Amino acid sequence: DIGADIIIPLDELPPHHIDRDSLAASVERSHRWEARSLMEHLKDSRERKQAIFSVIHGGTDVELRTKSLEYLTSLPWDGYAIGGSLGNGRDELKQLLWWMMPLFNENGRRDKCRHLLGIADLESVKNAVIHGVDSMDSSYPTKLARHGTLMTKEGLIRIKRGKHAKSYGIKIDEGCECLTCAHYDRAYLCHLFKANELLGLELATQ
């Protein structure tokens, strides 16, 4: 028992350039896997507070994505995740959310969480929230930090730049109380990255 608050069933993630017949087969396959996962989850008699979300598929194909949404929202999930291929770039994702998110407001679907999988760059986050996405997850902030770019309330900080080498006593993010911001300044993190110290990667990803 991992003890996760939210679990996601096994599904298939096809590439955005897949042909329609293969995409349709992939959607049906994921539906079968997800339905079996849900049934097993509902049979578990252990008392636990653990939610299970479906994963809506269909790529950017309006018909397949709508079919997936209508089928999966007919089952007793605790929430709905938007996954699979979300298009080739931010513009296609934006267009997808523009026409799809209103469908969640129909037939009593609005009272459950709508979760966007694998997206967390700032532009896409803003667009997702505008269109009604409730939550999201992604490794994007961590990947960014490992390469020396830190996300703060004031914007991105590229900590490896020379101007941070003497930023003694200057917090990375004044409004943050994480371990890194509470105990280390920009100059120290700049030094760690310049020296290729692994501690820099650990602190940057707090």
Short mmCIF file of C-alpha atoms in Angstrom, two decimals:
data_model
loop_
_atom_site.label_atom_id
_atom_site.label_comp_id
_atom_site.label_asym_id
_atom_site.label_seq_id
_atom_site.Cartn_x
_atom_site.Cartn_y
_atom_site.Cartn_z
CA ASP A 1 0.00 0.00 0.00
CA ILE A 2 1.80 3.15 -1.21
CA GLY A 3 -0.78 5.33 0.48
CA ALA A 4 -1.31 7.74 -2.41
CA ASP A 5 -4.22 10.19 -2.05
CA ILE A 6 -5.02 9.95 -5.77
CA ILE A 7 -4.26 7.01 -8.03
CA ILE A 8 -4.38 6.86 -11.84
CA PRO A 9 -5.09 3.59 -13.69
CA LEU A 10 -2.77 2.15 -16.31
CA ASP A 11 -3.33 3.70 -19.73
CA GLU A 12 -1.54 4.01 -23.06
CA LEU A 13 0.15 7.22 -24.20
CA PRO A 14 0.33 7.30 -28.01
CA PRO A 15 2.38 9.94 -29.88
CA HIS A 16 0.61 13.01 -31.26
CA HIS A 17 1.31 12.00 -34.88
CA ILE A 18 -0.36 8.57 -34.67
CA ASP A 19 -2.90 7.72 -37.41
CA ARG A 20 -6.57 7.82 -36.50
CA ASP A 21 -7.24 4.06 -36.63
CA SER A 22 -4.33 3.39 -34.29
CA LEU A 23 -5.48 6.23 -32.02
CA ALA A 24 -9.01 4.81 -31.88
CA ALA A 25 -7.64 1.37 -30.97
CA SER A 26 -5.46 2.95 -28.28
CA VAL A 27 -8.45 4.78 -26.78
CA GLU A 28 -10.47 1.56 -26.61
CA ARG A 29 -7.52 -0.27 -25.06
CA SER A 30 -7.10 2.38 -22.37
CA HIS A 31 -10.85 2.29 -21.68
CA ARG A 32 -10.72 -1.46 -21.06
CA TRP A 33 -7.73 -1.15 -18.76
CA GLU A 34 -9.27 1.74 -16.86
CA ALA A 35 -12.63 0.03 -16.38
CA ARG A 36 -10.93 -3.08 -15.00
CA SER A 37 -8.84 -0.94 -12.65
CA LEU A 38 -11.93 0.85 -11.38
CA MET A 39 -13.81 -2.38 -10.76
CA GLU A 40 -10.92 -3.80 -8.76
CA HIS A 41 -10.62 -0.56 -6.81
CA LEU A 42 -14.32 -0.61 -5.92
CA LYS A 43 -14.09 -4.25 -4.77
CA ASP A 44 -11.37 -3.36 -2.25
CA SER A 45 -13.10 -3.43 1.12
CA ARG A 46 -10.25 -1.83 3.07
CA GLU A 47 -11.24 1.40 4.71
CA ARG A 48 -9.13 4.06 3.14
CA LYS A 49 -9.54 7.54 1.75
CA GLN A 50 -8.05 7.08 -1.69
CA ALA A 51 -9.44 8.62 -4.87
CA ILE A 52 -9.14 7.06 -8.31
CA PHE A 53 -9.27 9.25 -11.43
CA SER A 54 -10.02 8.20 -14.99
CA VAL A 55 -7.79 9.35 -17.87
CA ILE A 56 -9.66 10.90 -20.80
CA HIS A 57 -7.99 10.07 -24.11
CA GLY A 58 -8.45 10.78 -27.79
CA GLY A 59 -5.59 13.04 -28.77
CA THR A 60 -6.81 16.20 -30.49
CA ASP A 61 -9.51 14.30 -32.37
CA VAL A 62 -12.83 15.89 -31.36
CA GLU A 63 -14.92 12.77 -31.92
CA LEU A 64 -12.60 10.36 -30.09
CA ARG A 65 -11.90 12.75 -27.22
CA THR A 66 -15.64 13.42 -26.78
CA LYS A 67 -16.42 9.70 -26.91
CA SER A 68 -13.78 9.03 -24.26
CA LEU A 69 -15.12 11.80 -22.03
CA GLU A 70 -18.71 10.63 -22.31
CA TYR A 71 -17.84 6.98 -21.61
CA LEU A 72 -15.51 7.57 -18.69
CA THR A 73 -17.72 10.16 -16.99
CA SER A 74 -20.53 7.59 -17.01
CA LEU A 75 -18.51 5.48 -14.55
CA PRO A 76 -18.15 6.18 -10.79
CA TRP A 77 -14.70 7.79 -10.76
CA ASP A 78 -13.69 10.25 -8.06
CA GLY A 79 -12.29 12.68 -10.62
CA TYR A 80 -11.26 13.05 -14.24
CA ALA A 81 -7.73 13.36 -15.56
CA ILE A 82 -7.10 14.80 -19.02
CA GLY A 83 -4.31 12.78 -20.57
CA GLY A 84 -3.03 10.97 -23.60
CA SER A 85 -1.60 13.07 -26.39
CA LEU A 86 -2.49 16.73 -25.75
CA GLY A 87 -1.34 17.96 -29.14
CA ASN A 88 1.87 19.16 -30.69
CA GLY A 89 2.71 22.25 -28.67
CA ARG A 90 0.89 24.85 -26.55
CA ASP A 91 -1.42 26.09 -29.30
CA GLU A 92 -2.96 22.67 -29.89
CA LEU A 93 -3.33 22.13 -26.14
CA LYS A 94 -5.03 25.52 -25.82
CA GLN A 95 -7.45 24.67 -28.63
CA LEU A 96 -8.17 21.27 -27.08
CA LEU A 97 -9.05 22.76 -23.71
CA TRP A 98 -11.13 25.51 -25.34
CA TRP A 99 -13.65 23.08 -26.83
CA MET A 100 -13.38 20.19 -24.37
CA MET A 101 -13.58 21.82 -20.93
CA PRO A 102 -17.18 23.07 -21.37
CA LEU A 103 -18.24 19.41 -21.74
CA PHE A 104 -17.34 18.90 -18.07
CA ASN A 105 -20.05 21.38 -17.09
CA GLU A 106 -22.78 19.16 -18.52
CA ASN A 107 -24.73 16.24 -17.00
CA GLY A 108 -23.52 16.67 -13.42
CA ARG A 109 -19.81 16.38 -14.23
CA ARG A 110 -18.90 19.75 -12.72
CA ASP A 111 -18.80 18.52 -9.12
CA LYS A 112 -15.71 16.35 -9.67
CA CYS A 113 -12.09 17.43 -10.01
CA ARG A 114 -10.66 17.99 -13.52
CA HIS A 115 -6.94 17.23 -13.48
CA LEU A 116 -4.50 17.95 -16.32
CA LEU A 117 -1.70 15.40 -16.64
CA GLY A 118 1.92 16.27 -17.38
CA ILE A 119 1.58 20.02 -18.01
CA ALA A 120 3.08 22.73 -15.79
CA ASP A 121 4.93 25.39 -17.81
CA LEU A 122 3.66 28.82 -16.77
CA GLU A 123 1.85 29.71 -19.99
CA SER A 124 0.02 26.39 -20.13
CA VAL A 125 -0.88 26.57 -16.43
CA LYS A 126 -2.51 29.99 -16.87
CA ASN A 127 -4.41 28.79 -19.93
CA ALA A 128 -5.55 25.62 -18.17
CA VAL A 129 -6.88 27.50 -15.15
CA ILE A 130 -8.73 29.98 -17.37
CA HIS A 131 -10.50 27.07 -19.07
CA GLY A 132 -11.53 25.40 -15.80
CA VAL A 133 -8.80 22.89 -14.94
CA ASP A 134 -8.75 22.34 -11.17
CA SER A 135 -5.35 20.74 -10.71
CA MET A 136 -2.32 19.52 -12.65
CA ASP A 137 0.98 17.75 -12.21
CA SER A 138 4.26 17.70 -14.08
CA SER A 139 8.00 17.11 -13.72
CA TYR A 140 8.56 20.38 -15.63
CA PRO A 141 9.56 22.56 -12.61
CA THR A 142 12.00 19.89 -11.42
CA LYS A 143 13.55 19.42 -14.86
CA LEU A 144 13.92 23.18 -15.18
CA ALA A 145 15.58 23.46 -11.77
CA ARG A 146 18.08 20.69 -12.51
CA HIS A 147 19.35 22.83 -15.39
CA GLY A 148 19.69 25.92 -13.23
CA THR A 149 16.41 27.73 -13.88
CA LEU A 150 14.34 28.32 -10.75
CA MET A 151 10.65 29.18 -10.71
CA THR A 152 9.71 31.96 -8.28
CA LYS A 153 6.75 34.27 -7.69
CA GLU A 154 8.69 37.00 -9.48
CA GLY A 155 9.46 34.86 -12.51
CA LEU A 156 12.32 32.63 -13.64
CA ILE A 157 15.80 32.93 -12.14
CA ARG A 158 18.72 31.52 -14.10
CA ILE A 159 20.93 30.86 -11.12
CA LYS A 160 24.09 29.99 -13.10
CA ARG A 161 24.43 33.51 -14.47
CA GLY A 162 27.42 35.47 -13.22
CA LYS A 163 25.31 38.23 -11.67
CA HIS A 164 24.22 35.82 -8.94
CA ALA A 165 27.78 34.90 -7.91
CA LYS A 166 27.88 37.75 -5.38
CA SER A 167 24.21 37.84 -4.44
CA TYR A 168 25.09 37.26 -0.79
CA GLY A 169 22.13 37.26 1.57
CA ILE A 170 19.59 37.52 -1.25
CA LYS A 171 16.91 34.86 -1.01
CA ILE A 172 15.87 32.98 -4.11
CA ASP A 173 12.23 33.81 -3.45
CA GLU A 174 11.34 36.30 -0.71
CA GLY A 175 7.88 34.83 -0.29
CA CYS A 176 9.00 31.21 0.03
CA GLU A 177 9.82 29.36 3.27
CA CYS A 178 11.05 26.06 1.80
CA LEU A 179 14.28 24.61 3.13
CA THR A 180 16.35 26.13 0.32
CA CYS A 181 14.93 29.64 0.47
CA ALA A 182 14.99 29.66 4.28
CA HIS A 183 18.67 28.67 4.64
CA TYR A 184 20.60 29.48 1.44
CA ASP A 185 21.12 32.51 -0.75
CA ARG A 186 21.48 32.95 -4.50
CA ALA A 187 25.26 33.22 -4.32
CA TYR A 188 25.59 29.79 -2.69
CA LEU A 189 23.36 28.08 -5.23
CA CYS A 190 25.22 29.79 -8.05
CA HIS A 191 28.49 28.43 -6.61
CA LEU A 192 27.07 24.89 -6.33
CA PHE A 193 25.99 24.86 -9.96
CA LYS A 194 29.28 26.31 -11.18
CA ALA A 195 31.17 23.67 -9.18
CA ASN A 196 28.89 20.87 -10.48
CA GLU A 197 27.98 19.95 -6.92
CA LEU A 198 25.04 17.53 -6.69
CA LEU A 199 23.79 19.45 -3.66
CA GLY A 200 22.88 22.26 -6.05
CA LEU A 201 20.43 19.99 -7.88
CA GLU A 202 18.89 18.86 -4.60
CA LEU A 203 18.42 22.38 -3.25
CA ALA A 204 17.15 23.77 -6.55
CA THR A 205 14.38 21.17 -6.74
CA GLN A 206 12.92 21.78 -3.26
#
